[in-house]
Amino acid sequence: MTYARIIGTGGYLPENIMTNSDLEKIVDTTDQWIQERTGIEQRHIAVEGQTTVDLAEAASRLAIESAGISAQDIDLIIIATSTPDKIFPSSACILQARLDIHGCPAFDIQAVCTGFIYGLAIAEKFIKTGSSKNALVVGAEIFSKILNWEDRATCVLFGDGAGAVVLAASEETGILSTHIHADGKYENLLRVPYGIADGYDQVKAGKAFVEMKGNEVFKMAVNTLGRIVDETLAANNMMKSDIDWLVPHQANIRIITATAKKLKMSMDQVVVTVHKHGNTSAASIPLALDVAVRDGRIKENELLLFEAFGGGFTWGSVLARF
Ligand code: UT7
């Protein structure tokens, strides 16, 4: 049986750090409020001119290097992003050219904070059906460009960054199951309300910013993630205690803690980066994975549960042996 196995990880964060006290000077907020309600202490923010593909390229080069393959061995490129450099070509095509890869399929997917989970689910199907041998799956975002820096309810939450993995066809166990879902009826709770349909002028006029009814999203996220955990364990006939590591989407430490509690996991088994990265949307899971792989916490053969919830609404999980 062929599995899709993660053979390399990479992450990249812009050097520029914005702390909570920096934000106190911009909007009516406090370091104490942000830390107590979200767990966030700081976030990385791209500098002028730095783009999503710049971050994706840096993360991808590290993932390819750690996989021990060359860029030309990659035969599928997927970027999950809600902040692509251009309307087209896709960020994946721009990245493909920069990596000097030619001919393989390359495309973006848009599932906001669940984008990386969607990307893994799609790439796994390509590998299992024999269409791809080495897939590059990237989550990359520059949310700082779609934030209203006068709205304290959203601008304190997000950060910029990119994470990437190389998934390879393997006879050894890798991804065991993927679970992806969406329900478009909740658009009014979390969205960027303007886009191409409204005309470019609306976007240029500065209306294309994240809008969120945070408290309602919070409750939906906690309940939905609880359900996806049950669905994933049941599909694999596994128990909570089988999981070695939870690598969750990093939106809010209180959401992460609620999922860990549901799994009866100690926080020592949960990879947390939200305090340093903020919410980097589709980049948050591969960034967290990369941090815990590089610092030696996550080891080969351990069982990892990835889960996410985000705009759309979209939600999903992946269970994988590392
Ligand atoms: O990744 C995609 C999915 N996104 C999420 O999962 C985010 C989910 N939501 C959340 O993480 C939380 O709801 C937030 C962190 C966004 C907000 O926390 P909360 O505990 O739900 O607060 P709240 O929205 O109910 O607001 C509580 C109070 C309000 O004041 P009043 O009405 O009680 O006087 C807000 O105006 O906190 C106020 N507030 C702030 N105060 C200081 C909102 N933002 C801020 C702020 N600084 N930055």
PDB file of C-alpha atoms and ligand atoms in Angstrom, residues 27-30 33-34 37-38 112-113 151-154 156-158 190 212-219 221 249-252 254-255 279 281 309-311 313, ligand 1:
ATOM      1  CA  VAL A  27      -5.178  50.890  18.774  1.00  0.00           C
ATOM      2  CA  ASP A  28      -6.989  51.026  22.115  1.00  0.00           C
ATOM      3  CA  THR A  29      -5.716  47.726  23.524  1.00  0.00           C
ATOM      4  CA  THR A  30      -3.394  46.346  26.188  1.00  0.00           C
ATOM      5  CA  TRP A  33      -6.004  41.900  27.203  1.00  0.00           C
ATOM      6  CA  ILE A  34      -4.301  40.336  24.183  1.00  0.00           C
ATOM      7  CA  ARG A  37      -7.857  36.488  25.621  1.00  0.00           C
ATOM      8  CA  THR A  38      -5.593  34.978  22.955  1.00  0.00           C
ATOM      9  CA  VAL A 112      -8.454  30.278   4.776  1.00  0.00           C
ATOM     10  CA  CYS A 113      -7.148  28.901   8.102  1.00  0.00           C
ATOM     11  CA  ASP A 151     -10.004  47.591  14.284  1.00  0.00           C
ATOM     12  CA  ARG A 152      -8.642  46.326  17.592  1.00  0.00           C
ATOM     13  CA  ALA A 153     -10.915  43.273  17.469  1.00  0.00           C
ATOM     14  CA  THR A 154      -8.985  41.815  14.512  1.00  0.00           C
ATOM     15  CA  VAL A 156      -4.119  42.189  17.191  1.00  0.00           C
ATOM     16  CA  LEU A 157      -4.826  38.573  16.209  1.00  0.00           C
ATOM     17  CA  PHE A 158      -2.941  37.866  12.994  1.00  0.00           C
ATOM     18  CA  LEU A 190     -15.858  35.771   9.334  1.00  0.00           C
ATOM     19  CA  MET A 212     -15.034  38.824  12.345  1.00  0.00           C
ATOM     20  CA  LYS A 213     -17.663  38.296  15.012  1.00  0.00           C
ATOM     21  CA  GLY A 214     -14.961  36.846  17.247  1.00  0.00           C
ATOM     22  CA  ASN A 215     -17.047  35.524  20.081  1.00  0.00           C
ATOM     23  CA  GLU A 216     -19.426  33.573  17.817  1.00  0.00           C
ATOM     24  CA  VAL A 217     -16.525  32.204  15.765  1.00  0.00           C
ATOM     25  CA  PHE A 218     -14.829  31.168  18.990  1.00  0.00           C
ATOM     26  CA  LYS A 219     -17.796  29.051  20.135  1.00  0.00           C
ATOM     27  CA  ALA A 221     -14.504  26.680  16.534  1.00  0.00           C
ATOM     28  CA  HIS A 249      -4.205  25.694  13.943  1.00  0.00           C
ATOM     29  CA  GLN A 250      -2.959  28.568  16.081  1.00  0.00           C
ATOM     30  CA  ALA A 251      -5.821  31.062  16.413  1.00  0.00           C
ATOM     31  CA  ASN A 252      -6.220  31.357  20.164  1.00  0.00           C
ATOM     32  CA  ARG A 254      -8.051  29.065  24.667  1.00  0.00           C
ATOM     33  CA  ILE A 255      -9.315  27.187  21.577  1.00  0.00           C
ATOM     34  CA  ASN A 279      -2.651  33.541  13.864  1.00  0.00           C
ATOM     35  CA  SER A 281      -3.973  31.413   8.913  1.00  0.00           C
ATOM     36  CA  PHE A 309     -11.093  25.745  11.714  1.00  0.00           C
ATOM     37  CA  GLY A 310     -11.449  28.934   9.700  1.00  0.00           C
ATOM     38  CA  GLY A 311     -13.269  31.232   7.329  1.00  0.00           C
ATOM     39  CA  PHE A 313     -16.490  28.139   7.434  1.00  0.00           C
TER      40      PHE A 313
HETATM   41  O1  UT7 B   1      -8.475  31.418  12.639  1.00  0.00           O
HETATM   42  C1  UT7 B   1      -9.773  31.577  12.180  1.00  0.00           C
HETATM   43  C2  UT7 B   1     -10.754  31.417  13.238  1.00  0.00           C
HETATM   44  N1  UT7 B   1     -10.676  32.522  14.165  1.00  0.00           N
HETATM   45  C3  UT7 B   1     -10.777  32.270  15.438  1.00  0.00           C
HETATM   46  O2  UT7 B   1     -10.833  31.137  15.810  1.00  0.00           O
HETATM   47  C4  UT7 B   1     -10.907  33.426  16.389  1.00  0.00           C
HETATM   48  C5  UT7 B   1     -12.005  33.129  17.353  1.00  0.00           C
HETATM   49  N2  UT7 B   1     -12.275  34.176  18.308  1.00  0.00           N
HETATM   50  C6  UT7 B   1     -11.424  34.531  19.300  1.00  0.00           C
HETATM   51  O3  UT7 B   1     -10.314  34.067  19.372  1.00  0.00           O
HETATM   52  C7  UT7 B   1     -11.944  35.476  20.371  1.00  0.00           C
HETATM   53  O4  UT7 B   1     -13.332  35.611  20.239  1.00  0.00           O
HETATM   54  C8  UT7 B   1     -11.288  36.887  20.322  1.00  0.00           C
HETATM   55  C9  UT7 B   1      -9.849  36.799  20.809  1.00  0.00           C
HETATM   56  C10 UT7 B   1     -11.332  37.440  18.902  1.00  0.00           C
HETATM   57  C11 UT7 B   1     -12.033  37.854  21.242  1.00  0.00           C
HETATM   58  O5  UT7 B   1     -12.077  37.332  22.562  1.00  0.00           O
HETATM   59  P1  UT7 B   1     -13.454  37.290  23.365  1.00  0.00           P
HETATM   60  O6  UT7 B   1     -13.144  36.792  24.708  1.00  0.00           O
HETATM   61  O7  UT7 B   1     -14.432  36.504  22.537  1.00  0.00           O
HETATM   62  O8  UT7 B   1     -13.839  38.797  23.452  1.00  0.00           O
HETATM   63  P2  UT7 B   1     -15.133  39.565  22.880  1.00  0.00           P
HETATM   64  O9  UT7 B   1     -15.075  39.644  21.395  1.00  0.00           O
HETATM   65  O10 UT7 B   1     -16.372  39.002  23.508  1.00  0.00           O
HETATM   66  O11 UT7 B   1     -14.895  41.017  23.454  1.00  0.00           O
HETATM   67  C12 UT7 B   1     -14.825  41.242  24.873  1.00  0.00           C
HETATM   68  C13 UT7 B   1     -14.518  42.720  25.106  1.00  0.00           C
HETATM   69  C14 UT7 B   1     -15.404  43.662  24.316  1.00  0.00           C
HETATM   70  O12 UT7 B   1     -15.679  44.784  25.145  1.00  0.00           O
HETATM   71  P3  UT7 B   1     -17.085  44.895  25.928  1.00  0.00           P
HETATM   72  O13 UT7 B   1     -18.137  44.843  24.887  1.00  0.00           O
HETATM   73  O14 UT7 B   1     -17.123  43.702  26.859  1.00  0.00           O
HETATM   74  O15 UT7 B   1     -16.960  46.203  26.623  1.00  0.00           O
HETATM   75  C15 UT7 B   1     -14.525  44.089  23.178  1.00  0.00           C
HETATM   76  O16 UT7 B   1     -14.853  45.382  22.689  1.00  0.00           O
HETATM   77  O17 UT7 B   1     -13.165  42.995  24.698  1.00  0.00           O
HETATM   78  C16 UT7 B   1     -13.161  44.145  23.825  1.00  0.00           C
HETATM   79  N3  UT7 B   1     -12.050  44.001  22.903  1.00  0.00           N
HETATM   80  C17 UT7 B   1     -10.805  44.433  23.184  1.00  0.00           C
HETATM   81  N4  UT7 B   1     -10.294  45.058  24.264  1.00  0.00           N
HETATM   82  C18 UT7 B   1      -8.983  45.349  24.234  1.00  0.00           C
HETATM   83  C19 UT7 B   1     -12.046  43.415  21.672  1.00  0.00           C
HETATM   84  N5  UT7 B   1     -10.805  43.476  21.143  1.00  0.00           N
HETATM   85  C20 UT7 B   1     -10.017  44.102  22.066  1.00  0.00           C
HETATM   86  C21 UT7 B   1      -8.667  44.445  22.104  1.00  0.00           C
HETATM   87  N6  UT7 B   1      -8.171  45.055  23.197  1.00  0.00           N
HETATM   88  N7  UT7 B   1      -7.805  44.138  21.093  1.00  0.00           N
END
